[in-house]
PDB file of C-alpha atoms in Angstrom:
ATOM      1  CA  MET A  23      25.009  63.559  54.958  1.00 58.00           C
ATOM      2  CA  CYS A  24      22.084  62.567  52.948  1.00 64.00           C
ATOM      3  CA  THR A  25      21.250  59.517  54.555  1.00 69.00           C
ATOM      4  CA  LYS A  26      20.941  61.267  57.788  1.00 66.00           C
ATOM      5  CA  ILE A  27      18.450  63.598  56.421  1.00 68.00           C
ATOM      6  CA  CYS A  28      16.235  60.964  55.068  1.00 70.00           C
ATOM      7  CA  ILE A  29      16.363  58.830  58.016  1.00 71.00           C
ATOM      8  CA  LEU A  30      15.192  62.560  59.697  1.00 69.00           C
ATOM      9  CA  CYS A  31      12.527  63.219  57.398  1.00 75.00           C
ATOM     10  CA  ASP A  32      11.079  59.121  58.216  1.00 75.00           C
ATOM     11  CA  LEU A  33      10.900  60.059  61.492  1.00 77.00           C
ATOM     12  CA  GLN A  34       9.512  62.973  61.028  1.00 83.00           C
ATOM     13  CA  TRP A  35       6.701  61.725  59.041  1.00 84.00           C
ATOM     14  CA  GLU A  36       6.465  58.827  60.846  1.00 86.00           C
ATOM     15  CA  LYS A  37       5.677  61.363  64.540  1.00 86.00           C
ATOM     16  CA  GLU A  38       3.195  62.929  62.328  1.00 88.00           C
ATOM     17  CA  GLU A  39       1.025  60.109  61.274  1.00 89.00           C
ATOM     18  CA  TYR A  40       1.343  58.889  64.962  1.00 91.00           C
ATOM     19  CA  ASP A  41       0.045  61.911  66.321  1.00 91.00           C
ATOM     20  CA  LEU A  42      -3.013  62.517  63.551  1.00 92.00           C
ATOM     21  CA  PHE A  43      -3.501  58.455  64.487  1.00 92.00           C
ATOM     22  CA  GLU A  44      -3.629  59.414  68.442  1.00 94.00           C
ATOM     23  CA  LYS A  45      -5.779  62.635  67.404  1.00 93.00           C
ATOM     24  CA  GLN A  46      -8.020  60.048  65.382  1.00 93.00           C
ATOM     25  CA  THR A  47      -8.602  57.675  68.312  1.00 90.00           C
ATOM     26  CA  ARG A  48      -9.464  60.594  70.671  1.00 92.00           C
ATOM     27  CA  GLN A  49     -12.155  62.324  68.372  1.00 94.00           C
ATOM     28  CA  CYS A  50     -13.756  58.787  67.614  1.00 89.00           C
ATOM     29  CA  LEU A  51     -13.847  58.196  71.862  1.00 87.00           C
ATOM     30  CA  MET A  52     -15.056  61.344  72.247  1.00 91.00           C
ATOM     31  CA  GLN A  53     -17.839  60.713  69.798  1.00 91.00           C
ATOM     32  CA  MET A  54     -18.368  57.587  71.124  1.00 87.00           C
ATOM     33  CA  ARG A  55     -18.756  58.613  74.682  1.00 89.00           C
ATOM     34  CA  GLN A  56     -21.722  61.669  73.468  1.00 90.00           C
ATOM     35  CA  LEU A  57     -23.937  59.173  72.017  1.00 87.00           C
ATOM     36  CA  CYS A  58     -23.605  56.140  74.948  1.00 85.00           C
ATOM     37  CA  GLU A  59     -24.696  59.444  77.028  1.00 85.00           C
ATOM     38  CA  THR A  60     -27.065  60.478  75.291  1.00 88.00           C
ATOM     39  CA  ARG A  61     -28.944  57.248  74.043  1.00 89.00           C
ATOM     40  CA  TYR A  62     -27.561  54.399  76.240  1.00 88.00           C
ATOM     41  CA  SER A  63     -26.523  55.701  79.588  1.00 87.00           C
ATOM     42  CA  LYS A  64     -28.781  53.298  81.814  1.00 90.00           C
ATOM     43  CA  GLU A  65     -27.054  50.419  79.690  1.00 89.00           C
ATOM     44  CA  ILE A  66     -24.158  52.039  80.394  1.00 88.00           C
ATOM     45  CA  GLU A  67     -24.355  52.554  84.184  1.00 89.00           C
ATOM     46  CA  LEU A  68     -25.593  49.110  84.467  1.00 89.00           C
ATOM     47  CA  LEU A  69     -22.565  47.443  82.580  1.00 87.00           C
ATOM     48  CA  LYS A  70     -20.088  49.178  84.835  1.00 86.00           C
ATOM     49  CA  SER A  71     -21.777  47.486  87.755  1.00 87.00           C
ATOM     50  CA  ILE A  72     -20.039  44.596  87.125  1.00 83.00           C
ATOM     51  CA  SER A  73     -16.584  43.740  87.933  1.00 76.00           C
ATOM     52  CA  GLY A  74     -13.882  44.556  85.643  1.00 74.00           C
ATOM     53  CA  VAL A  75     -16.232  46.669  83.146  1.00 80.00           C
ATOM     54  CA  LYS A  76     -14.804  49.800  82.789  1.00 81.00           C
ATOM     55  CA  ASP A  77     -16.106  53.157  80.226  1.00 83.00           C
ATOM     56  CA  ILE A  78     -14.465  51.823  76.920  1.00 84.00           C
ATOM     57  CA  SER A  79     -15.337  47.978  76.950  1.00 83.00           C
ATOM     58  CA  ALA A  80     -19.285  49.110  78.087  1.00 86.00           C
ATOM     59  CA  MET A  81     -19.384  51.121  74.681  1.00 87.00           C
ATOM     60  CA  ILE A  82     -18.023  47.999  72.833  1.00 85.00           C
ATOM     61  CA  ILE A  83     -20.279  45.950  74.377  1.00 86.00           C
ATOM     62  CA  ILE A  84     -22.803  48.323  73.355  1.00 88.00           C
ATOM     63  CA  ALA A  85     -21.652  48.941  70.318  1.00 84.00           C
ATOM     64  CA  GLU A  86     -21.477  44.422  69.239  1.00 84.00           C
ATOM     65  CA  THR A  87     -24.670  44.324  71.192  1.00 85.00           C
ATOM     66  CA  ASP A  88     -26.905  47.744  70.427  1.00 80.00           C
ATOM     67  CA  GLY A  89     -27.915  47.181  73.988  1.00 79.00           C
ATOM     68  CA  ASP A  90     -30.953  45.538  73.216  1.00 80.00           C
ATOM     69  CA  MET A  91     -31.003  41.692  74.653  1.00 84.00           C
ATOM     70  CA  ASP A  92     -34.444  40.715  73.959  1.00 82.00           C
ATOM     71  CA  VAL A  93     -32.715  39.825  70.170  1.00 82.00           C
ATOM     72  CA  PHE A  94     -31.477  36.757  72.383  1.00 83.00           C
ATOM     73  CA  GLU A  95     -33.636  34.112  73.397  1.00 81.00           C
ATOM     74  CA  ASN A  96     -31.338  33.334  76.777  1.00 82.00           C
ATOM     75  CA  SER A  97     -27.595  33.888  77.831  1.00 80.00           C
ATOM     76  CA  ARG A  98     -26.440  30.925  75.717  1.00 82.00           C
ATOM     77  CA  LYS A  99     -27.286  32.634  72.476  1.00 84.00           C
ATOM     78  CA  ILE A 100     -25.225  35.187  72.751  1.00 85.00           C
ATOM     79  CA  ILE A 101     -22.333  32.865  74.211  1.00 84.00           C
ATOM     80  CA  GLY A 102     -22.623  30.860  71.030  1.00 83.00           C
ATOM     81  CA  TRP A 103     -22.447  34.352  69.188  1.00 84.00           C
ATOM     82  CA  ALA A 104     -19.641  35.464  70.729  1.00 84.00           C
ATOM     83  CA  GLY A 105     -17.659  32.479  69.504  1.00 81.00           C
ATOM     84  CA  LEU A 106     -17.135  31.407  73.251  1.00 79.00           C
ATOM     85  CA  ARG A 107     -19.043  28.197  73.183  1.00 73.00           C
ATOM     86  CA  PRO A 108     -16.660  25.411  72.937  1.00 67.00           C
ATOM     87  CA  GLY A 109     -16.673  23.127  70.058  1.00 61.00           C
ATOM     88  CA  ASN A 110     -18.280  18.976  70.483  1.00 59.00           C
ATOM     89  CA  ASP A 111     -16.633  17.327  68.083  1.00 58.00           C
ATOM     90  CA  GLU A 112     -16.989  13.610  69.724  1.00 62.00           C
ATOM     91  CA  SER A 113     -17.145  10.339  67.899  1.00 62.00           C
ATOM     92  CA  ALA A 114     -17.286   6.863  69.519  1.00 63.00           C
ATOM     93  CA  GLY A 115     -16.797   8.474  72.771  1.00 64.00           C
ATOM     94  CA  LYS A 116     -13.477  10.296  71.448  1.00 67.00           C
ATOM     95  CA  HIS A 117     -13.337  14.305  71.629  1.00 61.00           C
ATOM     96  CA  LYS A 118     -11.814  15.350  68.345  1.00 63.00           C
ATOM     97  CA  ASN A 119     -11.711  19.155  68.122  1.00 59.00           C
ATOM     98  CA  THR A 120     -13.034  21.424  71.312  1.00 61.00           C
ATOM     99  CA  ALA A 121     -11.938  24.512  69.881  1.00 62.00           C
ATOM    100  CA  THR A 122     -14.741  27.567  70.468  1.00 63.00           C
ATOM    101  CA  THR A 123     -17.392  28.415  67.589  1.00 66.00           C
ATOM    102  CA  LYS A 124     -16.544  30.817  64.972  1.00 74.00           C
ATOM    103  CA  GLY A 125     -18.476  34.391  66.220  1.00 74.00           C
ATOM    104  CA  ASN A 126     -18.104  38.122  67.234  1.00 74.00           C
ATOM    105  CA  LYS A 127     -14.274  38.351  67.518  1.00 79.00           C
ATOM    106  CA  TYR A 128     -14.583  42.043  69.007  1.00 80.00           C
ATOM    107  CA  LEU A 129     -17.036  40.813  71.381  1.00 81.00           C
ATOM    108  CA  ARG A 130     -15.149  37.805  72.321  1.00 81.00           C
ATOM    109  CA  SER A 131     -12.179  39.843  73.119  1.00 80.00           C
ATOM    110  CA  VAL A 132     -13.610  42.548  74.768  1.00 81.00           C
ATOM    111  CA  MET A 133     -14.832  39.620  77.240  1.00 80.00           C
ATOM    112  CA  VAL A 134     -11.312  38.432  77.661  1.00 77.00           C
ATOM    113  CA  GLN A 135      -9.834  41.622  78.244  1.00 77.00           C
ATOM    114  CA  TYR A 136     -12.380  42.397  80.781  1.00 72.00           C
ATOM    115  CA  LEU A 137     -11.527  38.980  82.761  1.00 72.00           C
ATOM    116  CA  LEU A 138      -8.039  39.657  82.931  1.00 73.00           C
ATOM    117  CA  VAL A 139      -9.179  42.878  84.665  1.00 71.00           C
ATOM    118  CA  ALA A 140     -11.763  41.128  86.902  1.00 66.00           C
ATOM    119  CA  SER A 141      -8.873  38.802  87.656  1.00 65.00           C
ATOM    120  CA  GLY A 142      -6.751  41.392  89.375  1.00 68.00           C
ATOM    121  CA  ILE A 143      -9.799  42.249  91.906  1.00 68.00           C
ATOM    122  CA  LYS A 144      -9.360  40.947  95.105  1.00 67.00           C
ATOM    123  CA  ASN A 145     -11.611  38.851  96.318  1.00 67.00           C
ATOM    124  CA  ASP A 146     -13.969  38.317  93.062  1.00 73.00           C
ATOM    125  CA  TRP A 147     -15.887  35.776  92.094  1.00 76.00           C
ATOM    126  CA  PHE A 148     -14.615  35.273  88.470  1.00 78.00           C
ATOM    127  CA  LYS A 149     -10.866  35.319  89.999  1.00 78.00           C
ATOM    128  CA  GLU A 150     -11.946  32.623  92.249  1.00 78.00           C
ATOM    129  CA  LYS A 151     -14.016  30.667  89.875  1.00 80.00           C
ATOM    130  CA  PHE A 152     -10.841  31.403  87.396  1.00 79.00           C
ATOM    131  CA  ASN A 153      -8.220  29.612  89.670  1.00 81.00           C
ATOM    132  CA  ARG A 154      -9.930  26.773  90.107  1.00 81.00           C
ATOM    133  CA  LEU A 155     -10.635  26.138  86.648  1.00 81.00           C
ATOM    134  CA  SER A 156      -7.137  26.618  85.675  1.00 81.00           C
ATOM    135  CA  MET A 157      -5.807  23.985  88.249  1.00 82.00           C
ATOM    136  CA  ARG A 158      -7.931  21.474  85.881  1.00 81.00           C
ATOM    137  CA  LYS A 159      -7.889  23.010  82.384  1.00 79.00           C
ATOM    138  CA  SER A 160      -4.933  24.905  80.346  1.00 81.00           C
ATOM    139  CA  ARG A 161      -5.305  29.018  81.161  1.00 80.00           C
ATOM    140  CA  LYS A 162      -6.566  29.506  77.641  1.00 80.00           C
ATOM    141  CA  LYS A 163      -9.723  27.307  78.210  1.00 80.00           C
ATOM    142  CA  ALA A 164     -10.004  28.590  81.710  1.00 80.00           C
ATOM    143  CA  PHE A 165     -10.605  32.132  79.956  1.00 80.00           C
ATOM    144  CA  ILE A 166     -12.334  31.308  77.516  1.00 81.00           C
ATOM    145  CA  ALA A 167     -14.968  29.382  79.518  1.00 82.00           C
ATOM    146  CA  ILE A 168     -14.783  32.798  82.320  1.00 82.00           C
ATOM    147  CA  ALA A 169     -15.422  34.864  79.386  1.00 82.00           C
ATOM    148  CA  GLY A 170     -17.983  32.714  78.507  1.00 84.00           C
ATOM    149  CA  LYS A 171     -19.589  33.219  82.347  1.00 84.00           C
ATOM    150  CA  LEU A 172     -18.790  36.924  82.014  1.00 85.00           C
ATOM    151  CA  LEU A 173     -20.687  37.315  78.759  1.00 85.00           C
ATOM    152  CA  MET A 174     -23.739  35.675  80.326  1.00 86.00           C
ATOM    153  CA  VAL A 175     -24.027  38.368  83.465  1.00 86.00           C
ATOM    154  CA  THR A 176     -23.696  40.596  80.835  1.00 86.00           C
ATOM    155  CA  TRP A 177     -26.848  39.549  79.343  1.00 87.00           C
ATOM    156  CA  ASP A 178     -28.589  39.284  82.220  1.00 86.00           C
ATOM    157  CA  VAL A 179     -27.873  42.678  83.853  1.00 87.00           C
ATOM    158  CA  LEU A 180     -28.465  43.969  80.298  1.00 88.00           C
ATOM    159  CA  TYR A 181     -31.834  41.735  80.134  1.00 88.00           C
ATOM    160  CA  CYS A 182     -33.364  42.278  83.323  1.00 85.00           C
ATOM    161  CA  ARG A 183     -32.000  45.865  83.799  1.00 88.00           C
ATOM    162  CA  THR A 184     -30.396  45.217  87.314  1.00 86.00           C
ATOM    163  CA  PRO A 185     -27.089  46.054  88.322  1.00 88.00           C
ATOM    164  CA  TYR A 186     -24.979  43.454  88.879  1.00 85.00           C
ATOM    165  CA  ASN A 187     -24.883  42.002  92.073  1.00 80.00           C
ATOM    166  CA  PRO A 188     -21.763  39.414  93.477  1.00 75.00           C
ATOM    167  CA  LEU A 189     -23.803  38.106  96.255  1.00 71.00           C
ATOM    168  CA  LEU A 190     -25.655  36.415  93.707  1.00 66.00           C
ATOM    169  CA  ALA A 191     -22.678  34.916  91.393  1.00 58.00           C
ATOM    170  CA  HIS A 192     -22.250  31.860  93.299  1.00 56.00           C
ATOM    171  CA  VAL A 193     -25.570  30.913  93.762  1.00 51.00           C
ATOM    172  CA  TYR A 194     -26.651  27.959  91.619  1.00 51.00           C
ATOM    173  CA  ASP A 195     -29.700  26.722  90.112  1.00 54.00           C
ATOM    174  CA  PRO A 196     -31.253  24.565  91.816  1.00 58.00           C
ATOM    175  CA  VAL A 197     -31.941  22.365  88.494  1.00 61.00           C
ATOM    176  CA  ARG A 198     -28.804  22.185  87.760  1.00 64.00           C
ATOM    177  CA  VAL A 199     -27.769  21.269  91.733  1.00 70.00           C
ATOM    178  CA  THR A 200     -30.414  18.438  91.418  1.00 77.00           C
ATOM    179  CA  SER A 201     -29.356  16.785  88.073  1.00 77.00           C
ATOM    180  CA  LYS A 202     -25.691  17.163  89.445  1.00 79.00           C
ATOM    181  CA  ILE A 203     -26.851  15.274  91.836  1.00 85.00           C
ATOM    182  CA  TYR A 204     -29.001  12.448  89.710  1.00 88.00           C
ATOM    183  CA  TYR A 205     -25.834  11.646  87.775  1.00 86.00           C
ATOM    184  CA  HIS A 206     -23.274  11.714  90.493  1.00 87.00           C
ATOM    185  CA  GLN A 207     -25.667   9.023  92.128  1.00 91.00           C
ATOM    186  CA  LEU A 208     -25.880   7.219  88.952  1.00 91.00           C
ATOM    187  CA  GLU A 209     -21.890   7.077  88.471  1.00 90.00           C
ATOM    188  CA  ILE A 210     -21.888   5.770  91.958  1.00 92.00           C
ATOM    189  CA  ASP A 211     -24.028   3.078  91.378  1.00 92.00           C
ATOM    190  CA  ARG A 212     -22.735   1.888  88.253  1.00 91.00           C
ATOM    191  CA  MET A 213     -19.480   2.258  90.355  1.00 90.00           C
ATOM    192  CA  ARG A 214     -20.747  -0.601  93.050  1.00 90.00           C
ATOM    193  CA  GLN A 215     -22.035  -3.103  90.131  1.00 90.00           C
ATOM    194  CA  LEU A 216     -18.465  -2.966  88.608  1.00 88.00           C
ATOM    195  CA  LEU A 217     -16.714  -3.598  91.905  1.00 87.00           C
ATOM    196  CA  ASN A 218     -19.707  -6.709  92.747  1.00 78.00           C
TER     197      ASN A 218
END
């Protein structure tokens, strides 16, 4: 009888603790929304134009970066700061470690989370890019790579102060295309020399 009473008391205390946690979470979210509406309404609106970004993820991005992208010179800097850049440990032509660098774990986790949301949207560029990349690499590496792309888009949206345009997502930089053509042409020439 005594053990039943103790179990009921424990369950009641656990329930009260859970209710308190839920109440504090609701209050915190309400205060975050009020702060974002008064000070960062434009940034929240811009971030929500990106596929997969909802209120809470936009607020987390604002909380971690302050919505000011002038701090980062370019999108590569914020990708490195978030820890989404793959490591480059190469010696004598052998890749030893390609683990991501250390960085802001909260921003990195929110990027991966909204990639999961974006991967469920039909005809989305990020979903298609993820599917193509996951054929060549593991799903985990593909998630990190596309999360970096999402952070690049996030930086661009906040830096240029323009909404995300999904039609421009697949437009390539002509300099990068030219350098890729040049690289592949060199490889073709090298293979021809080896065959001769």
